[in-house]
mmCIF file of C-alpha atoms and ligand atoms in Angstrom:
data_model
loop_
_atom_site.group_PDB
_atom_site.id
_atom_site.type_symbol
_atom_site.label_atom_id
_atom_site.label_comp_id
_atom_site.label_asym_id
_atom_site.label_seq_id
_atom_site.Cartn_x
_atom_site.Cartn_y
_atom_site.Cartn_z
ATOM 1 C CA UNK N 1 8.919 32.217 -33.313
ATOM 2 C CA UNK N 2 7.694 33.821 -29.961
ATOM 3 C CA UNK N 3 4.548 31.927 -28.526
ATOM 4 C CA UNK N 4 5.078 29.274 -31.449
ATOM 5 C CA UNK N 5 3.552 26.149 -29.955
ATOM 6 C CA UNK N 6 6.226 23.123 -30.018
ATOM 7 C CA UNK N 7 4.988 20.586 -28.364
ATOM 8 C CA UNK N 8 6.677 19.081 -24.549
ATOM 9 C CA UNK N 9 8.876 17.415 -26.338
ATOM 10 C CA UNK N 10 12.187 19.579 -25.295
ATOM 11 C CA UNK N 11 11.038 20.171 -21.620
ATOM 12 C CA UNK N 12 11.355 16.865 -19.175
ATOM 13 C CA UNK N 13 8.250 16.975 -17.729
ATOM 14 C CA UNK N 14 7.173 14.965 -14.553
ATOM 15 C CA UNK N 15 3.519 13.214 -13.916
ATOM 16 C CA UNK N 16 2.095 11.147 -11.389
ATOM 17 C CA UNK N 17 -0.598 8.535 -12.017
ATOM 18 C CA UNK N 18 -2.525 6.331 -9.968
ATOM 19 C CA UNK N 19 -4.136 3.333 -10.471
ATOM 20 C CA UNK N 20 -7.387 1.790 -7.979
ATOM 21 C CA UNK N 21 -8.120 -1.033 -6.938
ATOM 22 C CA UNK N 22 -10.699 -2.603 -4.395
ATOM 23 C CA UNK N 23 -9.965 -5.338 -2.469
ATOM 24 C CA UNK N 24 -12.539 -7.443 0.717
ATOM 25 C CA UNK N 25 -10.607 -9.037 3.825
ATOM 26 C CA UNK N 26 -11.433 -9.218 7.375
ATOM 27 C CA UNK N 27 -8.608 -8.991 10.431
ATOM 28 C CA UNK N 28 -8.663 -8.284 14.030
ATOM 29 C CA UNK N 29 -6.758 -5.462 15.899
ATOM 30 C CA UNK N 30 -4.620 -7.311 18.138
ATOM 31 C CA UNK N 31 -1.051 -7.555 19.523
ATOM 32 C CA UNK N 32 0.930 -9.972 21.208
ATOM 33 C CA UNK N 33 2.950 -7.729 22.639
ATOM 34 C CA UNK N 34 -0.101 -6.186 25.165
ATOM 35 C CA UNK N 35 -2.218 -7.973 27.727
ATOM 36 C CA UNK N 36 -5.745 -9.215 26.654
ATOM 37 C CA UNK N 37 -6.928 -5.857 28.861
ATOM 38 C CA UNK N 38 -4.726 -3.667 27.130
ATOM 39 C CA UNK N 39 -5.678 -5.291 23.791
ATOM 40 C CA UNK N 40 -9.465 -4.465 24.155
ATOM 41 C CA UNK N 41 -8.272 -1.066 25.893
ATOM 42 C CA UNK N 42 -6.992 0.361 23.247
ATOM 43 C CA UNK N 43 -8.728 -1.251 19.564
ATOM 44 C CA UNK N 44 -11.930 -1.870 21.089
ATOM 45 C CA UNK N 45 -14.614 -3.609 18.873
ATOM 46 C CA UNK N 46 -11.707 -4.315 16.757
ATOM 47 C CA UNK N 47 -10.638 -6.242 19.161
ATOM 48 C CA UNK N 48 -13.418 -8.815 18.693
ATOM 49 C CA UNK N 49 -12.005 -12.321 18.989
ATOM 50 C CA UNK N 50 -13.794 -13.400 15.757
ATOM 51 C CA UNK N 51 -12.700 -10.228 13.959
ATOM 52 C CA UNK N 52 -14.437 -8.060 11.174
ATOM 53 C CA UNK N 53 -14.623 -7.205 7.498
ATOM 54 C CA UNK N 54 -13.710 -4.156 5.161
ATOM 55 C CA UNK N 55 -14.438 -3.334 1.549
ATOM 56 C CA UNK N 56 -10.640 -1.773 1.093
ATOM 57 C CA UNK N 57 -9.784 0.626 -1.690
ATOM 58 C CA UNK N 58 -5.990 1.360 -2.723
ATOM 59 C CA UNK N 59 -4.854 3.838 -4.894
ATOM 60 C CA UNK N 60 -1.247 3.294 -5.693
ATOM 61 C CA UNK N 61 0.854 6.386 -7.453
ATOM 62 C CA UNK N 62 3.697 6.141 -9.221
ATOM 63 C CA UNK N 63 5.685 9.595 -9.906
ATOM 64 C CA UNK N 64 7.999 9.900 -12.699
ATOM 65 C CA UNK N 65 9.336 11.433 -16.101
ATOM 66 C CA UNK N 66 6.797 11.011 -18.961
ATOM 67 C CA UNK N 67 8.431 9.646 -21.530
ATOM 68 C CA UNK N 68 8.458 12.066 -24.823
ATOM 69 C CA UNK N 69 7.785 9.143 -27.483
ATOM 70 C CA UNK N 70 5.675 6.747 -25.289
ATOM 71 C CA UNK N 71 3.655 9.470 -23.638
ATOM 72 C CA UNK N 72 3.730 7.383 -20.350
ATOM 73 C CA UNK N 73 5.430 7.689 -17.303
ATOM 74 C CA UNK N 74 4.707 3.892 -17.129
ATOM 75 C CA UNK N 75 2.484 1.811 -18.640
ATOM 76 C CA UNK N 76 -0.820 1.223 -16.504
ATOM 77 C CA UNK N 77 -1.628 -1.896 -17.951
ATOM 78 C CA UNK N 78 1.898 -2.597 -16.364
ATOM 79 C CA UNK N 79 0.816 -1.100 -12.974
ATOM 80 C CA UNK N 80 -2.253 -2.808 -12.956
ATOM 81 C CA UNK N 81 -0.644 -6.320 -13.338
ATOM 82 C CA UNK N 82 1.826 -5.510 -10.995
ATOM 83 C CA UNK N 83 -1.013 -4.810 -8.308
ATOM 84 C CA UNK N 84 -2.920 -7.897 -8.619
ATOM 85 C CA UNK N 85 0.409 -9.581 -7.657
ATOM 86 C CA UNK N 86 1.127 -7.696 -4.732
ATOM 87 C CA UNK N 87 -2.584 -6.907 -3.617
ATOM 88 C CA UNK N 88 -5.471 -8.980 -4.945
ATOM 89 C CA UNK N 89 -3.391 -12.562 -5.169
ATOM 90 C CA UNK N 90 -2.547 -12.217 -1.466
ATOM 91 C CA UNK N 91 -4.991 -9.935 0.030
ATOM 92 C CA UNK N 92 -8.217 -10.091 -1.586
ATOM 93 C CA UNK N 93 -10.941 -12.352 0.343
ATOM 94 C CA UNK N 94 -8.183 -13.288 2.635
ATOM 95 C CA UNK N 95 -8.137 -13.493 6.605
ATOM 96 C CA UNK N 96 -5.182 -10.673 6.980
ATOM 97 C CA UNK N 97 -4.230 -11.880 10.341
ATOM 98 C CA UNK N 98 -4.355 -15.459 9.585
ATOM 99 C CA UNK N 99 -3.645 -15.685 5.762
ATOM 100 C CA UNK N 100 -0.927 -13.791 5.351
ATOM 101 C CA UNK N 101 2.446 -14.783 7.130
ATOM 102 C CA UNK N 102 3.557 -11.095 7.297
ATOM 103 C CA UNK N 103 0.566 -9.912 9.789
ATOM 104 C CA UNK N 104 1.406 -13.036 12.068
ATOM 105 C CA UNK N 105 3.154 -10.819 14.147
ATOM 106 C CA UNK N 106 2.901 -7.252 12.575
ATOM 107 C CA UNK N 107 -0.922 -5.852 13.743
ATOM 108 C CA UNK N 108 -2.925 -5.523 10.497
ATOM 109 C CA UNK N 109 -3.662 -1.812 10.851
ATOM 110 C CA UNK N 110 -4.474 0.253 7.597
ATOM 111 C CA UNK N 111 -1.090 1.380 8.254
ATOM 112 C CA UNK N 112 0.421 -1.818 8.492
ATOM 113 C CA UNK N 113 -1.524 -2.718 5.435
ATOM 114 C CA UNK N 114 0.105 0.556 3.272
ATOM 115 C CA UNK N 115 3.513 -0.443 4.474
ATOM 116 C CA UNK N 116 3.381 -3.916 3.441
ATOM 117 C CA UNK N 117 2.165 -3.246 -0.028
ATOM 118 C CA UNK N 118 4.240 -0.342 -0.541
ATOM 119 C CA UNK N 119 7.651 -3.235 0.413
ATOM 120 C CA UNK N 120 5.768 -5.022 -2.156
ATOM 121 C CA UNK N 121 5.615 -3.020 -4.740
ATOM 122 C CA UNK N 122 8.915 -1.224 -4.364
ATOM 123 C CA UNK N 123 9.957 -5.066 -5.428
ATOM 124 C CA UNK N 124 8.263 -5.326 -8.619
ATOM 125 C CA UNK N 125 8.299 -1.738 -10.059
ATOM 126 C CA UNK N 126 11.015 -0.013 -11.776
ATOM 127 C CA UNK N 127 13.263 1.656 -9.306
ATOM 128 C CA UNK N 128 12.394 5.161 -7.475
ATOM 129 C CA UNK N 129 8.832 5.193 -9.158
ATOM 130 C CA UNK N 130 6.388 4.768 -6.550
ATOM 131 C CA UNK N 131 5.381 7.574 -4.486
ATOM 132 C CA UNK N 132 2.052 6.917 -2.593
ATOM 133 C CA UNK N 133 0.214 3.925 -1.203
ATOM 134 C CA UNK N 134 -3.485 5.468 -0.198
ATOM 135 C CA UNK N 135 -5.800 2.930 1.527
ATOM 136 C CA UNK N 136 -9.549 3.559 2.490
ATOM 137 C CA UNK N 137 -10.488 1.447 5.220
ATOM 138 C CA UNK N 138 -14.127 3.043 4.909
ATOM 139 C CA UNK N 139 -15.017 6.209 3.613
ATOM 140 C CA UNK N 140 -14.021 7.855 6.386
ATOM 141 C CA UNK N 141 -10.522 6.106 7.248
ATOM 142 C CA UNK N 142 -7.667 7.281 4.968
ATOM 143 C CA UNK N 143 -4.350 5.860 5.301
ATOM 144 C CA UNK N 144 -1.433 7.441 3.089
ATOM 145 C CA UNK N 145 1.833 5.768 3.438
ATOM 146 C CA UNK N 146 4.937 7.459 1.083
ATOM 147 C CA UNK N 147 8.084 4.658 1.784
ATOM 148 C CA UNK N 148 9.105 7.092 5.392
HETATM 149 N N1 LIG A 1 -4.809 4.285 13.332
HETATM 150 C C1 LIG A 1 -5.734 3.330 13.089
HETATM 151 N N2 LIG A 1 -6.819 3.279 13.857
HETATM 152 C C2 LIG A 1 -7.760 2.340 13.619
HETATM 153 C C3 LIG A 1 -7.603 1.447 12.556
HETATM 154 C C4 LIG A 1 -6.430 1.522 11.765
HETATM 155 O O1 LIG A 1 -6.228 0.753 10.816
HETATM 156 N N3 LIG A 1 -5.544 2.489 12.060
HETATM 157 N N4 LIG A 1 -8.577 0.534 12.304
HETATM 158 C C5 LIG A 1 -9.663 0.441 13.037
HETATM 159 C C6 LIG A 1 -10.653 -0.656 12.749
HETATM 160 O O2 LIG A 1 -10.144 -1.563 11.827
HETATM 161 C C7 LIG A 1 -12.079 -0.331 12.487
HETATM 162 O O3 LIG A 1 -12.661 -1.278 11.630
HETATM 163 C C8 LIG A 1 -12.472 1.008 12.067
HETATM 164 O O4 LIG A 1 -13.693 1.177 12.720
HETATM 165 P P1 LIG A 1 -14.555 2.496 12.678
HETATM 166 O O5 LIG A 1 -13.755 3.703 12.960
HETATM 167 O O6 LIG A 1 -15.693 2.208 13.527
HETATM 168 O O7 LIG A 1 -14.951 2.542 11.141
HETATM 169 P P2 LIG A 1 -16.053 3.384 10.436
HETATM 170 O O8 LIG A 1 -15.427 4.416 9.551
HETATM 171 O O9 LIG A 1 -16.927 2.427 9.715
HETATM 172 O O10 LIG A 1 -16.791 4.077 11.614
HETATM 173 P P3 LIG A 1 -18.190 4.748 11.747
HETATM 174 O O11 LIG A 1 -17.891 6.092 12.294
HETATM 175 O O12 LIG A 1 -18.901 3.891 12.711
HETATM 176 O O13 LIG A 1 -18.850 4.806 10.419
HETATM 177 C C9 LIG A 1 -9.880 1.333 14.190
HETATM 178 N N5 LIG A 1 -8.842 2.260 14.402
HETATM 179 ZN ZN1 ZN A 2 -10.919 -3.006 10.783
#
């Protein structure tokens, strides 16, 4: 019947969810590939030989079909365990710079940052499901990074 309610069970429907998560670690703004001058030029008091700390917040979205009998375009239990791998194990309360081999060379901007968790996750999630890595530096520092 016309207007007759049935449910979204027929129509493949698409949803995006997003999980948080906060995570502390100090760096320093630096590259080896500029002079010390050059180096304080352009990051300034990120620059500071003995670095400095954020409180970091990620959001990481995953796009997808929701499934019709789970309800779920993935499980966020699933999501959540899959970013304390990728982000808390080797992030949180960590010296970026010094703790984690892949900002030995790589400077550990908030875009840096998005780009290696976003490799990260693209390793451990189903395929084609993530969509956004958003980092807050501070309040006022947004970083979105979509796998470009
Ligand atoms: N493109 C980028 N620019 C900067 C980054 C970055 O990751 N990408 N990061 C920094 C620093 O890490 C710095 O800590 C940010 O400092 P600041 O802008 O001072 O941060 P606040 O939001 O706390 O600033 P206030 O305006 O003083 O509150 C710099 N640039
Ligand atoms: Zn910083």
């Amino acid at each position: 019947m016309a207007g007759t309610f049935d449910g979204n069970n027929t129509a493949e429907r698409v949803g995006y969810i997003t999980r948080v998560q906060s995570f502390s670690a100090c760096h320093r703004l630096h590259s080896s590939r500029l002079s010390a001058e050059d180096n304080k030029r352009i990051f300034g008091k990120c620059n500071n030989p003995n670095g400095h700390g954020h409180n970091y917040k990620v959001e990481v979205t995953v796009r997808g079909k929701i499934d019709p009998v789970t309800g779920m375009v993935m499980n966020l239990t699933d999501l959540k365990r899959c970013i304390e791998d990728v982000v808390m194990t080797p992030l949180d309360h960590k010296n970026l710079d010094m703790d984690v081999p892949y900002f030995a060379d790589v400077v550990s901007t908030t875009e840096n940052v998005a780009v290696y968790i976003w490799d990260n996750m693209a390793k451990v999630l189903p395929p084609n499901l993530l969509y956004e890595i958003k980092i807050y530096e501070t309040d006022k520092n947004v970083v979105i990074y979509r796998g470009e």
